[in-house]
GROMACS .gro file of C-alpha atoms in nm:
model
  440
    1MET     CA    1   4.504  -7.553   7.282
    2LYS     CA    2   4.602  -7.185   7.259
    3THR     CA    3   4.891  -7.278   7.030
    4LEU     CA    4   4.656  -7.461   6.794
    5LEU     CA    5   4.414  -7.168   6.789
    6ALA     CA    6   4.696  -6.919   6.726
    7ARG     CA    7   4.844  -7.125   6.443
    8PRO     CA    8   4.743  -6.977   6.105
    9MET     CA    9   4.521  -7.192   5.887
   10SER     CA   10   4.688  -7.346   5.584
   11LEU     CA   11   4.600  -7.222   5.235
   12GLN     CA   12   4.470  -7.567   5.145
   13ALA     CA   13   4.238  -7.570   5.447
   14ARG     CA   14   4.120  -7.216   5.370
   15ILE     CA   15   4.030  -7.299   5.009
   16ALA     CA   16   3.855  -7.622   5.111
   17LEU     CA   17   3.666  -7.442   5.388
   18VAL     CA   18   3.556  -7.153   5.166
   19LEU     CA   19   3.457  -7.379   4.877
   20GLY     CA   20   3.274  -7.612   5.114
   21ALA     CA   21   3.085  -7.322   5.273
   22VAL     CA   22   2.995  -7.171   4.934
   23ILE     CA   23   2.880  -7.504   4.788
   24THR     CA   24   2.677  -7.584   5.101
   25LEU     CA   25   2.518  -7.239   5.096
   26LEU     CA   26   2.433  -7.273   4.726
   27TRP     CA   27   2.280  -7.616   4.788
   28ILE     CA   28   2.070  -7.476   5.074
   29ILE     CA   29   1.957  -7.173   4.871
   30SER     CA   30   1.876  -7.398   4.578
   31ALA     CA   31   1.678  -7.631   4.804
   32ILE     CA   32   1.483  -7.338   4.955
   33VAL     CA   33   1.402  -7.183   4.615
   34THR     CA   34   1.308  -7.523   4.470
   35SER     CA   35   1.088  -7.598   4.771
   36ARG     CA   36   0.904  -7.267   4.741
   37VAL     CA   37   0.847  -7.319   4.369
   38PHE     CA   38   0.745  -7.677   4.433
   39LEU     CA   39   0.497  -7.577   4.707
   40HIS     CA   40   0.347  -7.311   4.481
   41GLU     CA   41   0.306  -7.559   4.196
   42PHE     CA   42   0.175  -7.820   4.436
   43SER     CA   43  -0.086  -7.574   4.568
   44GLU     CA   44  -0.198  -7.494   4.216
   45GLN     CA   45  -0.221  -7.864   4.138
   46PHE     CA   46  -0.437  -7.919   4.448
   47ASP     CA   47  -0.662  -7.633   4.336
   48ARG     CA   48  -0.697  -7.789   3.990
   49GLU     CA   49  -0.784  -8.121   4.147
   50LEU     CA   50  -1.035  -7.947   4.375
   51ARG     CA   51  -1.199  -7.785   4.072
   52GLY     CA   52  -1.202  -8.121   3.890
   53THR     CA   53  -1.361  -8.286   4.193
   54ALA     CA   54  -1.633  -8.021   4.194
   55GLU     CA   55  -1.708  -8.088   3.825
   56ARG     CA   56  -1.732  -8.462   3.885
   57ILE     CA   57  -1.962  -8.412   4.181
   58VAL     CA   58  -2.191  -8.196   3.964
   59GLN     CA   59  -2.208  -8.477   3.708
   60ILE     CA   60  -2.306  -8.719   3.981
   61ALA     CA   61  -2.570  -8.480   4.111
   62LEU     CA   62  -2.721  -8.436   3.763
   63ARG     CA   63  -2.749  -8.811   3.720
   64ASP     CA   64  -2.904  -8.869   4.057
   65LYS     CA   65  -3.253  -8.981   3.981
   66HIS     CA   66  -3.366  -8.897   4.333
   67ARG     CA   67  -3.253  -8.535   4.330
   68GLU     CA   68  -3.617  -8.417   4.297
   69ASP     CA   69  -3.725  -8.601   4.610
   70GLU     CA   70  -3.695  -8.347   4.890
   71GLU     CA   71  -3.779  -8.607   5.153
   72SER     CA   72  -3.485  -8.832   5.069
   73ASP     CA   73  -3.154  -8.816   5.250
   74HIS     CA   74  -2.903  -8.631   5.033
   75SER     CA   75  -2.601  -8.717   5.247
   76VAL     CA   76  -2.332  -8.942   5.099
   77ARG     CA   77  -2.190  -9.176   5.362
   78ARG     CA   78  -1.840  -9.322   5.340
   79LEU     CA   79  -1.825  -9.694   5.270
   80GLN     CA   80  -1.525  -9.780   5.491
   81GLY     CA   81  -1.600  -9.547   5.780
   82HIS     CA   82  -1.262  -9.367   5.764
   83LYS     CA   83  -1.264  -8.991   5.771
   84ASP     CA   84  -1.168  -8.797   5.460
   85LYS     CA   85  -1.060  -8.436   5.470
   86LEU     CA   86  -1.265  -8.357   5.161
   87GLU     CA   87  -1.618  -8.227   5.208
   88PHE     CA   88  -1.871  -8.111   4.945
   89VAL     CA   89  -2.225  -7.988   4.901
   90VAL     CA   90  -2.448  -7.928   4.598
   91TRP     CA   91  -2.754  -7.710   4.634
   92SER     CA   92  -3.009  -7.518   4.431
   93ALA     CA   93  -3.199  -7.203   4.513
   94ASP     CA   94  -3.527  -7.375   4.428
   95ARG     CA   95  -3.466  -7.731   4.544
   96GLY     CA   96  -3.227  -7.676   4.834
   97ILE     CA   97  -2.952  -7.930   4.904
   98ILE     CA   98  -2.918  -8.184   4.629
   99LEU     CA   99  -2.610  -8.373   4.742
  100GLN     CA  100  -2.361  -8.340   5.027
  101SER     CA  101  -2.091  -8.529   5.213
  102GLU     CA  102  -2.150  -8.663   5.559
  103GLY     CA  103  -1.952  -8.391   5.738
  104ALA     CA  104  -2.057  -8.099   5.520
  105THR     CA  105  -2.334  -7.991   5.757
  106ALA     CA  106  -2.078  -7.872   6.011
  107LEU     CA  107  -1.912  -7.640   5.763
  108GLY     CA  108  -2.030  -7.296   5.667
  109PHE     CA  109  -1.964  -7.289   5.293
  110PRO     CA  110  -1.923  -6.946   5.137
  111THR     CA  111  -2.148  -6.837   4.852
  112ALA     CA  112  -1.885  -6.634   4.665
  113GLU     CA  113  -1.762  -6.809   4.354
  114GLY     CA  114  -1.399  -6.919   4.331
  115PHE     CA  115  -1.131  -7.025   4.584
  116SER     CA  116  -1.116  -6.911   4.945
  117ASP     CA  117  -0.974  -7.024   5.282
  118ILE     CA  118  -1.228  -7.062   5.563
  119GLY     CA  119  -1.193  -7.243   5.897
  120GLY     CA  120  -0.878  -7.434   5.805
  121TYR     CA  121  -1.024  -7.548   5.472
  122ARG     CA  122  -0.949  -7.459   5.114
  123VAL     CA  123  -1.289  -7.410   4.952
  124TYR     CA  124  -1.391  -7.396   4.587
  125VAL     CA  125  -1.741  -7.270   4.492
  126ASP     CA  126  -1.886  -7.284   4.140
  127HIS     CA  127  -2.230  -7.158   4.021
  128ILE     CA  128  -2.378  -7.354   3.732
  129LYS     CA  129  -2.644  -7.121   3.599
  130ARG     CA  130  -2.760  -7.360   3.327
  131PHE     CA  131  -2.886  -7.611   3.583
  132ASP     CA  132  -2.949  -7.363   3.862
  133MET     CA  133  -2.698  -7.545   4.084
  134THR     CA  134  -2.411  -7.444   4.312
  135VAL     CA  135  -2.134  -7.680   4.414
  136ALA     CA  136  -1.885  -7.624   4.697
  137VAL     CA  137  -1.590  -7.851   4.768
  138ALA     CA  138  -1.365  -7.811   5.073
  139GLN     CA  139  -1.032  -7.977   5.146
  140HIS     CA  140  -0.855  -7.951   5.479
  141ILE     CA  141  -0.545  -7.732   5.445
  142SER     CA  142  -0.347  -7.953   5.684
  143GLU     CA  143  -0.390  -8.245   5.444
  144ARG     CA  144  -0.262  -8.034   5.156
  145ASN     CA  145   0.035  -7.916   5.361
  146GLU     CA  146   0.108  -8.266   5.487
  147LEU     CA  147   0.119  -8.407   5.136
  148ALA     CA  148   0.316  -8.111   5.001
  149TRP     CA  149   0.579  -8.114   5.276
  150ALA     CA  150   0.610  -8.490   5.254
  151ALA     CA  151   0.695  -8.447   4.885
  152VAL     CA  152   0.939  -8.162   4.963
  153LEU     CA  153   1.105  -8.368   5.237
  154GLY     CA  154   1.140  -8.663   5.001
  155MET     CA  155   1.296  -8.433   4.744
  156SER     CA  156   1.535  -8.279   5.002
  157LEU     CA  157   1.652  -8.602   5.160
  158PRO     CA  158   1.917  -8.664   4.889
  159LEU     CA  159   2.084  -8.339   5.001
  160VAL     CA  160   2.173  -8.509   5.331
  161VAL     CA  161   2.394  -8.740   5.126
  162VAL     CA  162   2.489  -8.500   4.847
  163ILE     CA  163   2.623  -8.220   5.069
  164PRO     CA  164   2.867  -8.439   5.271
  165LEU     CA  165   2.979  -8.610   4.951
  166SER     CA  166   3.034  -8.268   4.794
  167LEU     CA  167   3.244  -8.157   5.090
  168ILE     CA  168   3.452  -8.475   5.077
  169ALA     CA  169   3.497  -8.429   4.702
  170ILE     CA  170   3.608  -8.068   4.755
  171VAL     CA  171   3.869  -8.174   5.013
  172LEU     CA  172   4.003  -8.446   4.782
  173VAL     CA  173   4.009  -8.218   4.477
  174VAL     CA  174   4.182  -7.936   4.667
  175ARG     CA  175   4.436  -8.180   4.810
  176ARG     CA  176   4.494  -8.319   4.464
  177GLY     CA  177   4.530  -7.969   4.322
  178PHE     CA  178   4.788  -7.882   4.588
  179THR     CA  179   5.006  -8.180   4.496
  180PRO     CA  180   5.270  -7.957   4.324
  181VAL     CA  181   5.288  -7.738   4.634
  182THR     CA  182   5.321  -8.043   4.858
  183ASP     CA  183   5.593  -8.188   4.634
  184LEU     CA  184   5.782  -7.857   4.643
  185ARG     CA  185   5.754  -7.843   5.022
  186ARG     CA  186   5.885  -8.198   5.055
  187GLU     CA  187   6.171  -8.124   4.815
  188MET     CA  188   6.276  -7.823   5.021
  189ALA     CA  189   6.232  -8.009   5.352
  190ARG     CA  190   6.435  -8.303   5.223
  191ARG     CA  191   6.740  -8.086   5.169
  192GLY     CA  192   6.992  -8.057   5.444
  193PRO     CA  193   7.096  -7.721   5.588
  194HIS     CA  194   7.400  -7.714   5.358
  195ASP     CA  195   7.235  -7.833   5.036
  196LEU     CA  196   7.215  -7.513   4.831
  197SER     CA  197   7.168  -7.670   4.490
  198PRO     CA  198   6.895  -7.508   4.277
  199ILE     CA  199   6.544  -7.653   4.265
  200ALA     CA  200   6.438  -7.799   3.929
  201VAL     CA  201   6.190  -7.571   3.747
  202ASN     CA  202   6.115  -7.810   3.459
  203GLY     CA  203   5.764  -7.950   3.488
  204MET     CA  204   5.668  -7.699   3.758
  205VAL     CA  205   5.316  -7.559   3.738
  206PRO     CA  206   5.306  -7.199   3.605
  207GLU     CA  207   5.185  -7.059   3.939
  208LEU     CA  208   5.487  -7.196   4.128
  209ALA     CA  209   5.757  -7.147   3.863
  210PRO     CA  210   5.819  -6.774   3.945
  211LEU     CA  211   5.843  -6.857   4.316
  212VAL     CA  212   6.092  -7.137   4.249
  213ARG     CA  213   6.302  -6.913   4.022
  214SER     CA  214   6.313  -6.642   4.291
  215THR     CA  215   6.407  -6.903   4.551
  216ASN     CA  216   6.685  -7.034   4.326
  217LYS     CA  217   6.823  -6.681   4.291
  218LEU     CA  218   6.822  -6.642   4.668
  219ILE     CA  219   6.989  -6.983   4.709
  220ALA     CA  220   7.255  -6.883   4.455
  221ARG     CA  221   7.331  -6.560   4.644
  222LEU     CA  222   7.349  -6.750   4.975
  223SER     CA  223   7.575  -7.012   4.820
  224GLU     CA  224   7.808  -6.743   4.687
  225ALA     CA  225   7.816  -6.572   5.025
  226PHE     CA  226   7.890  -6.898   5.211
  227GLU     CA  227   8.153  -6.998   4.957
  228ALA     CA  228   8.320  -6.659   4.988
  229GLU     CA  229   8.320  -6.692   5.365
  230ARG     CA  230   8.464  -7.045   5.354
  231SER     CA  231   8.722  -6.948   5.094
  232PHE     CA  232   8.832  -6.648   5.296
  233ALA     CA  233   8.870  -6.853   5.615
  234SER     CA  234   9.054  -7.133   5.436
  235ASN     CA  235   9.283  -6.906   5.235
  236ALA     CA  236   9.356  -6.680   5.531
  237ALA     CA  237   9.441  -6.978   5.751
  238HIS     CA  238   9.657  -7.130   5.479
  239GLU     CA  239   9.842  -6.806   5.413
  240LEU     CA  240   9.906  -6.757   5.784
  241ARG     CA  241  10.073  -7.094   5.832
  242THR     CA  242  10.402  -7.003   5.664
  243PRO     CA  243  10.465  -6.665   5.831
  244VAL     CA  244  10.354  -6.801   6.169
  245ALA     CA  245  10.586  -7.100   6.133
  246GLY     CA  246  10.868  -6.861   6.040
  247ALA     CA  247  10.794  -6.640   6.339
  248ILE     CA  248  10.798  -6.942   6.570
  249ALA     CA  249  11.137  -7.043   6.430
  250GLN     CA  250  11.273  -6.692   6.486
  251ALA     CA  251  11.144  -6.688   6.843
  252GLN     CA  252  11.306  -7.025   6.912
  253ARG     CA  253  11.634  -6.906   6.760
  254LEU     CA  254  11.621  -6.586   6.963
  255ARG     CA  255  11.567  -6.785   7.279
  256ALA     CA  256  11.853  -7.022   7.195
  257GLU     CA  257  12.103  -6.747   7.111
  258SER     CA  258  12.015  -6.505   7.393
  259THR     CA  259  12.186  -6.507   7.729
  260ASP     CA  260  11.957  -6.246   7.882
  261ALA     CA  261  11.700  -6.411   8.109
  262GLY     CA  262  11.443  -6.140   8.032
  263ALA     CA  263  11.487  -6.182   7.656
  264ILE     CA  264  11.460  -6.559   7.690
  265ALA     CA  265  11.134  -6.521   7.885
  266ARG     CA  266  10.990  -6.283   7.626
  267ALA     CA  267  11.098  -6.514   7.343
  268THR     CA  268  10.929  -6.806   7.520
  269GLU     CA  269  10.610  -6.604   7.563
  270ILE     CA  270  10.617  -6.500   7.196
  271GLU     CA  271  10.668  -6.862   7.090
  272ALA     CA  272  10.368  -6.976   7.302
  273THR     CA  273  10.148  -6.704   7.154
  274LEU     CA  274  10.253  -6.791   6.801
  275LYS     CA  275  10.188  -7.161   6.863
  276ARG     CA  276   9.844  -7.073   6.990
  277LEU     CA  277   9.786  -6.867   6.675
  278ASN     CA  278   9.905  -7.166   6.473
  279ARG     CA  279   9.647  -7.387   6.647
  280TYR     CA  280   9.377  -7.134   6.563
  281THR     CA  281   9.492  -7.139   6.203
  282GLU     CA  282   9.476  -7.518   6.193
  283LYS     CA  283   9.128  -7.521   6.347
  284LEU     CA  284   9.001  -7.261   6.099
  285MET     CA  285   9.129  -7.475   5.813
  286GLN     CA  286   8.955  -7.780   5.959
  287LEU     CA  287   8.632  -7.583   6.000
  288ALA     CA  288   8.648  -7.458   5.641
  289ARG     CA  289   8.707  -7.813   5.519
  290ALA     CA  290   8.415  -7.946   5.725
  291GLU     CA  291   8.181  -7.679   5.590
  292GLY     CA  292   8.288  -7.690   5.228
  293SER     CA  293   8.390  -8.046   5.137
  294ARG     CA  294   8.183  -8.352   5.052
  295LEU     CA  295   8.151  -8.561   5.368
  296ARG     CA  296   7.987  -8.870   5.220
  297THR     CA  297   8.179  -9.078   4.966
  298GLY     CA  298   7.906  -9.331   4.889
  299THR     CA  299   8.155  -9.616   4.935
  300PRO     CA  300   8.152  -9.793   5.275
  301THR     CA  301   8.498  -9.832   5.433
  302ASP     CA  302   8.618 -10.000   5.750
  303ILE     CA  303   8.675  -9.712   5.991
  304ARG     CA  304   8.870  -9.907   6.254
  305ALA     CA  305   9.198  -9.825   6.078
  306VAL     CA  306   9.131  -9.450   6.099
  307VAL     CA  307   9.046  -9.470   6.471
  308ARG     CA  308   9.357  -9.674   6.543
  309LEU     CA  309   9.579  -9.435   6.342
  310ILE     CA  310   9.453  -9.123   6.522
  311VAL     CA  311   9.509  -9.280   6.865
  312GLN     CA  312   9.861  -9.385   6.764
  313ASP     CA  313   9.939  -9.029   6.652
  314PHE     CA  314   9.845  -8.898   6.998
  315GLU     CA  315  10.052  -9.167   7.166
  316ARG     CA  316  10.356  -9.074   6.957
  317ALA     CA  317  10.297  -8.709   7.048
  318GLY     CA  318  10.333  -8.782   7.419
  319ALA     CA  319   9.999  -8.930   7.526
  320GLU     CA  320  10.125  -9.288   7.544
  321GLY     CA  321   9.940  -9.483   7.811
  322GLN     CA  322   9.685  -9.202   7.850
  323ILE     CA  323   9.433  -9.336   7.597
  324THR     CA  324   9.237  -9.658   7.633
  325LEU     CA  325   9.134  -9.788   7.288
  326LYS     CA  326   8.852 -10.041   7.239
  327LEU     CA  327   8.787 -10.175   6.890
  328PRO     CA  328   8.556 -10.457   6.779
  329ASP     CA  329   8.698 -10.767   6.611
  330GLN     CA  330   8.474 -10.744   6.306
  331PRO     CA  331   8.491 -10.458   6.049
  332VAL     CA  332   8.278 -10.147   6.100
  333HIS     CA  333   8.181  -9.986   5.770
  334SER     CA  334   8.076  -9.629   5.697
  335ASP     CA  335   8.074  -9.405   5.389
  336LEU     CA  336   8.180  -9.099   5.590
  337ASP     CA  337   8.486  -8.933   5.440
  338MET     CA  338   8.793  -9.069   5.623
  339ASP     CA  339   8.961  -8.728   5.645
  340ALA     CA  340   8.647  -8.583   5.803
  341LEU     CA  341   8.632  -8.873   6.049
  342GLY     CA  342   8.998  -8.816   6.134
  343ILE     CA  343   8.940  -8.444   6.198
  344LEU     CA  344   8.639  -8.526   6.416
  345LEU     CA  345   8.816  -8.790   6.626
  346ARG     CA  346   9.131  -8.580   6.661
  347ASN     CA  347   8.928  -8.289   6.801
  348LEU     CA  348   8.738  -8.518   7.040
  349VAL     CA  349   9.051  -8.682   7.178
  350GLU     CA  350   9.236  -8.351   7.203
  351ASN     CA  351   8.940  -8.200   7.389
  352ALA     CA  352   8.916  -8.501   7.623
  353ILE     CA  353   9.286  -8.488   7.710
  354ARG     CA  354   9.287  -8.111   7.767
  355HIS     CA  355   8.979  -8.105   7.994
  356GLY     CA  356   9.027  -8.440   8.171
  357ASN     CA  357   9.162  -8.490   8.522
  358ALA     CA  358   9.539  -8.512   8.545
  359GLY     CA  359   9.655  -8.870   8.503
  360ALA     CA  360   9.308  -8.997   8.414
  361ALA     CA  361   9.277  -9.212   8.103
  362VAL     CA  362   9.071  -9.109   7.803
  363THR     CA  363   8.846  -9.382   7.660
  364VAL     CA  364   8.808  -9.418   7.283
  365GLU     CA  365   8.564  -9.694   7.192
  366LEU     CA  366   8.419  -9.803   6.859
  367THR     CA  367   8.124 -10.038   6.906
  368ALA     CA  368   8.028 -10.319   6.670
  369ASP     CA  369   7.720 -10.126   6.555
  370GLY     CA  370   7.931  -9.827   6.445
  371GLU     CA  371   7.901  -9.592   6.743
  372LEU     CA  372   8.214  -9.394   6.833
  373VAL     CA  373   8.244  -9.301   7.201
  374VAL     CA  374   8.507  -9.066   7.349
  375ALA     CA  375   8.495  -9.009   7.725
  376ASN     CA  376   8.713  -8.874   8.004
  377ASP     CA  377   8.706  -8.817   8.378
  378CYS     CA  378   8.646  -8.457   8.483
  379PRO     CA  379   8.410  -8.256   8.702
  380PRO     CA  380   8.055  -8.277   8.564
  381VAL     CA  381   7.946  -7.998   8.330
  382SER     CA  382   7.622  -7.813   8.404
  383ALA     CA  383   7.333  -7.866   8.165
  384GLU     CA  384   7.325  -7.495   8.076
  385HIS     CA  385   7.693  -7.490   7.982
  386LEU     CA  386   7.667  -7.829   7.813
  387ALA     CA  387   7.408  -7.694   7.568
  388ARG     CA  388   7.654  -7.423   7.450
  389LEU     CA  389   7.967  -7.636   7.411
  390THR     CA  390   7.913  -7.705   7.040
  391GLN     CA  391   7.894  -7.333   6.960
  392ARG     CA  392   8.198  -7.167   6.805
  393PHE     CA  393   8.455  -7.010   7.039
  394ASN     CA  394   8.268  -7.137   7.345
  395ARG     CA  395   8.531  -7.286   7.571
  396GLY     CA  396   8.470  -7.502   7.873
  397ASN     CA  397   8.578  -7.420   8.225
  398GLY     CA  398   8.952  -7.459   8.260
  399ALA     CA  399   9.003  -7.462   7.886
  400GLY     CA  400   9.341  -7.299   7.920
  401ASP     CA  401   9.477  -7.226   7.577
  402GLY     CA  402   9.196  -7.408   7.394
  403THR     CA  403   9.055  -7.250   7.080
  404GLY     CA  404   8.686  -7.311   7.150
  405LEU     CA  405   8.647  -7.461   6.802
  406GLY     CA  406   8.700  -7.834   6.864
  407LEU     CA  407   8.342  -7.936   6.946
  408ALA     CA  408   8.209  -7.680   6.698
  409ILE     CA  409   8.400  -7.857   6.420
  410VAL     CA  410   8.265  -8.193   6.543
  411HIS     CA  411   7.910  -8.053   6.538
  412VAL     CA  412   7.953  -7.916   6.184
  413ILE     CA  413   8.078  -8.254   6.055
  414ALA     CA  414   7.792  -8.438   6.223
  415ASP     CA  415   7.536  -8.187   6.097
  416ARG     CA  416   7.655  -8.177   5.737
  417SER     CA  417   7.695  -8.555   5.715
  418ARG     CA  418   7.355  -8.607   5.881
  419SER     CA  419   7.511  -8.818   6.152
  420TRP     CA  420   7.393  -8.868   6.509
  421LEU     CA  421   7.583  -8.676   6.779
  422THR     CA  422   7.519  -8.640   7.151
  423VAL     CA  423   7.721  -8.492   7.438
  424ARG     CA  424   7.652  -8.573   7.800
  425SER     CA  425   7.795  -8.510   8.143
  426PRO     CA  426   7.846  -8.701   8.363
  427ARG     CA  427   7.951  -8.996   8.148
  428THR     CA  428   7.747  -9.315   8.132
  429GLY     CA  429   7.769  -9.523   8.451
  430SER     CA  430   7.948  -9.252   8.653
  431ASP     CA  431   7.873  -8.940   8.855
  432GLN     CA  432   8.144  -8.737   8.681
  433GLY     CA  433   8.319  -8.707   8.348
  434PHE     CA  434   8.227  -8.601   7.997
  435GLU     CA  435   8.121  -8.818   7.706
  436VAL     CA  436   8.060  -8.767   7.332
  437ARG     CA  437   7.878  -9.030   7.122
  438PHE     CA  438   7.891  -9.014   6.743
  439ARG     CA  439   7.727  -9.250   6.494
  440PRO     CA  440   7.837  -9.185   6.132
   0.00000   0.00000   0.00000
């Protein structure tokens, strides 16, 4: 939970959130302003209707043929018996009450002309001097408010649908607008760690084009730096091979021609050191090839022949009977470069022989589904040390004169070819040993 809270919000989410908040706020402000204007207009309309009601009541009072009869009942009873919230009274200074509603007697109507609010009622009073009459009409304020707010609520209800739809539309529009950014992110994520080709700028939106150009410049500088590093390692290793081979030959000749036991021992030690330097040179050349060459050919090839050839080379070099080879009967195809596969398998077998128990066989197996397994018998490797074995110049316990580059080269080939690689100890089905599984 803390990790989620600490994670910075994406630009897309920020824009959608800000736009959504602004649009929602504007809708709310618009609804409030519209409601206030609407209530004001509604109140004025009620007042106009109240004035019109008063005028109609006066017309009725003037036409009442019994208005001169003071003994008659001037109250107007409701026909249906339901209670209205509109009360009225018409009176004259000389004749008294001329006409009134049934509930008007309980109200104390003001005598001042015009509109006023008294006792929860909105009252309109009009003096008609021509006929010596005064009319007062009262409407309950709660009725006015109830009708007005019902109208406002009916007008505001669409916002309950409009606001969520607006927010959804904002999210969709922002997501749509960020399509170029998403495409650029996917293009960069799709590239492997060694794909330093420039990103296409054609068709890029103007806002992203400068960023892509700057990124391409950085990629170009990185590519030049990596290429210079690979070229230096490859050229240096290549140039060292001839003088080292010559020095080894001189040491061997010195040892053969010398009769001094001390000189022979020193010549032997020099020869061993030079051979170790030669192995380092060979490994550096393999590493440079793994980092700089194309590892996928695009043409599937049966890899059983390569596995068989590498094992035969080791047997001819003195490991006859020490390697157990298991190959499937049917072809196993892969488009991995055969030279790269040979370098990988040679390093795995060499590592297994060097670190295995004396006299124990090394297993080289190619399964029918294309998985290459190389395993040996040795004391189990700790998990902490196992995690560092694929790093450069990290040698296992008892490595002797190993270079510490074998598994690093294997890891580089697997990484650059996007192949599956796993190392484990102890080996499968045993409590000891070391095992490497590679699927090209």
